[in-house]
Amino acid sequence: MVADLVAGPLFGVTATLTAYALAQVLYLRSGMVLLNPVVVSVAGIVTLLLLAEIPYTHYAAGGRVVLFLLGPAVVALAVPLYQRRQEILAQKVPILAGVAVGAVTSVITAAGLAWLLGASREVVWSLAPKSVTTPVAIGIAEKIGGVAPLTASVVVLTGCLGAVCGPEFCRWIGIREPTALGLAIGTASHGIGTARVLEFDRIGGAVSGLAIGLNGLLTAFLLPLIYLVFR
Amino acid sequence: MLIRGLAVLLLFQFIGEGLSTSLDLPIPGSVVGMGFLLLALGLGIVRVEWLKAAAELLLSHMALFFVPAGVGVMVHFDLIAREWLPIVLATVVSTFAVMAATGWTAKSLSIRRKDGC
């Protein structure tokens, strides 16, 4: 009886929402950026699954339901973009140039560093699309001989990194202007980074969302070409 | 209002997914849907008032939707563990490098424009 319940979607949805609600309280009370709600929720759920010996597939039945909402949330980014269209159009040159420089930097530093550190061929190509949003990154990885699940994991890791220390890092290196900050975090750490920016700034979040789309588009065209040269 | 907004968002995601799959585009359907919704807002086909409540709800909790993706990493833990050092180092350094490169590029270009050069 209980086993059936744990195998259904109710378990995964309940676990995700409960973990997130608790993690949010912890995050707000402690005020520590390291206790990012996504990171803490993931750690909590993984611990629960391991301790209670619940198979991942049971959790995923409900996880998929929560993940589904990511689709309409991405579509909804059109709303702040539309509301701030004048400010964004006025900044179109810095925005396009910033994303282009970021896309190239991401591919070169991720793949290049992994290669220098002696990573295998598959790992090098799996890391190359790491700053792109998950569905695009997986599509690219499959085209260039990467391992799709490894790419997906690295993409999540990149996103958490940007969400945990992105705004602090940007301010520390002198990037304080909301458009530039949102653009930097969106280009580097896609949706997870964008979610963090949306917490404190709507215009920065909108630009961050725009950067996800632009970076995905650019990397999807650029990386297969780089692969043809270096494979 | 909330339901109307959600319906519009899902409708545009549906259009986006349909185009992305049928034309074999490299961009995910939701991003294509975002583009079309922006176009529809600009053309006045969709009013921003319809979407405000739904967009606010989804965007202020966007981080939550990534939790299942994070839990999914545990399944592929062995893949990361095998070559963890190059993977972690390259990812960390590269993420900060991209933020600096993008942020500085955008910052220097926007300052130059304000000066009128």
PDB file of C-alpha atoms in Angstrom, chain A residues 36 38-39 130-132 152-166 185 188-196, chain B residues 66 91 95 99:
ATOM      1  CA  ASN A  36      20.535  28.305  -1.967  1.00  0.00           C
ATOM      2  CA  VAL A  38      17.652  24.665  -5.077  1.00  0.00           C
ATOM      3  CA  VAL A  39      20.923  23.226  -3.749  1.00  0.00           C
ATOM      4  CA  LYS A 130      27.656  23.589 -20.300  1.00  0.00           C
ATOM      5  CA  SER A 131      26.343  27.176 -20.136  1.00  0.00           C
ATOM      6  CA  VAL A 132      23.354  26.474 -22.383  1.00  0.00           C
ATOM      7  CA  ALA A 152      22.771  17.457 -18.261  1.00  0.00           C
ATOM      8  CA  SER A 153      24.558  17.074 -14.902  1.00  0.00           C
ATOM      9  CA  VAL A 154      27.233  19.641 -15.738  1.00  0.00           C
ATOM     10  CA  VAL A 155      24.545  22.076 -16.925  1.00  0.00           C
ATOM     11  CA  VAL A 156      22.755  21.792 -13.550  1.00  0.00           C
ATOM     12  CA  LEU A 157      26.075  22.209 -11.705  1.00  0.00           C
ATOM     13  CA  THR A 158      26.845  25.340 -13.766  1.00  0.00           C
ATOM     14  CA  GLY A 159      23.391  26.731 -13.034  1.00  0.00           C
ATOM     15  CA  CYS A 160      23.693  26.173  -9.275  1.00  0.00           C
ATOM     16  CA  LEU A 161      27.117  27.791  -9.254  1.00  0.00           C
ATOM     17  CA  GLY A 162      25.750  30.891 -10.981  1.00  0.00           C
ATOM     18  CA  ALA A 163      22.727  30.979  -8.676  1.00  0.00           C
ATOM     19  CA  VAL A 164      24.776  30.606  -5.480  1.00  0.00           C
ATOM     20  CA  CYS A 165      27.576  33.059  -6.190  1.00  0.00           C
ATOM     21  CA  GLY A 166      26.756  34.791  -9.503  1.00  0.00           C
ATOM     22  CA  ILE A 185      24.383  35.424 -15.111  1.00  0.00           C
ATOM     23  CA  ALA A 188      26.825  31.807 -17.860  1.00  0.00           C
ATOM     24  CA  SER A 189      24.239  29.847 -15.906  1.00  0.00           C
ATOM     25  CA  HIS A 190      20.956  29.798 -17.885  1.00  0.00           C
ATOM     26  CA  GLY A 191      17.621  29.276 -16.060  1.00  0.00           C
ATOM     27  CA  ILE A 192      18.890  28.418 -12.568  1.00  0.00           C
ATOM     28  CA  GLY A 193      20.946  31.623 -12.542  1.00  0.00           C
ATOM     29  CA  THR A 194      17.990  33.556 -14.001  1.00  0.00           C
ATOM     30  CA  ALA A 195      15.744  32.311 -11.183  1.00  0.00           C
ATOM     31  CA  ARG A 196      18.154  33.825  -8.639  1.00  0.00           C
TER      32      ARG A 196
ATOM     33  CA  PHE B  66      14.794  23.032 -11.394  1.00  0.00           C
ATOM     34  CA  THR B  91      33.008  23.898 -14.997  1.00  0.00           C
ATOM     35  CA  THR B  95      31.339  29.651 -15.372  1.00  0.00           C
ATOM     36  CA  MET B  99      30.212  35.910 -16.266  1.00  0.00           C
TER      37      MET B  99
END
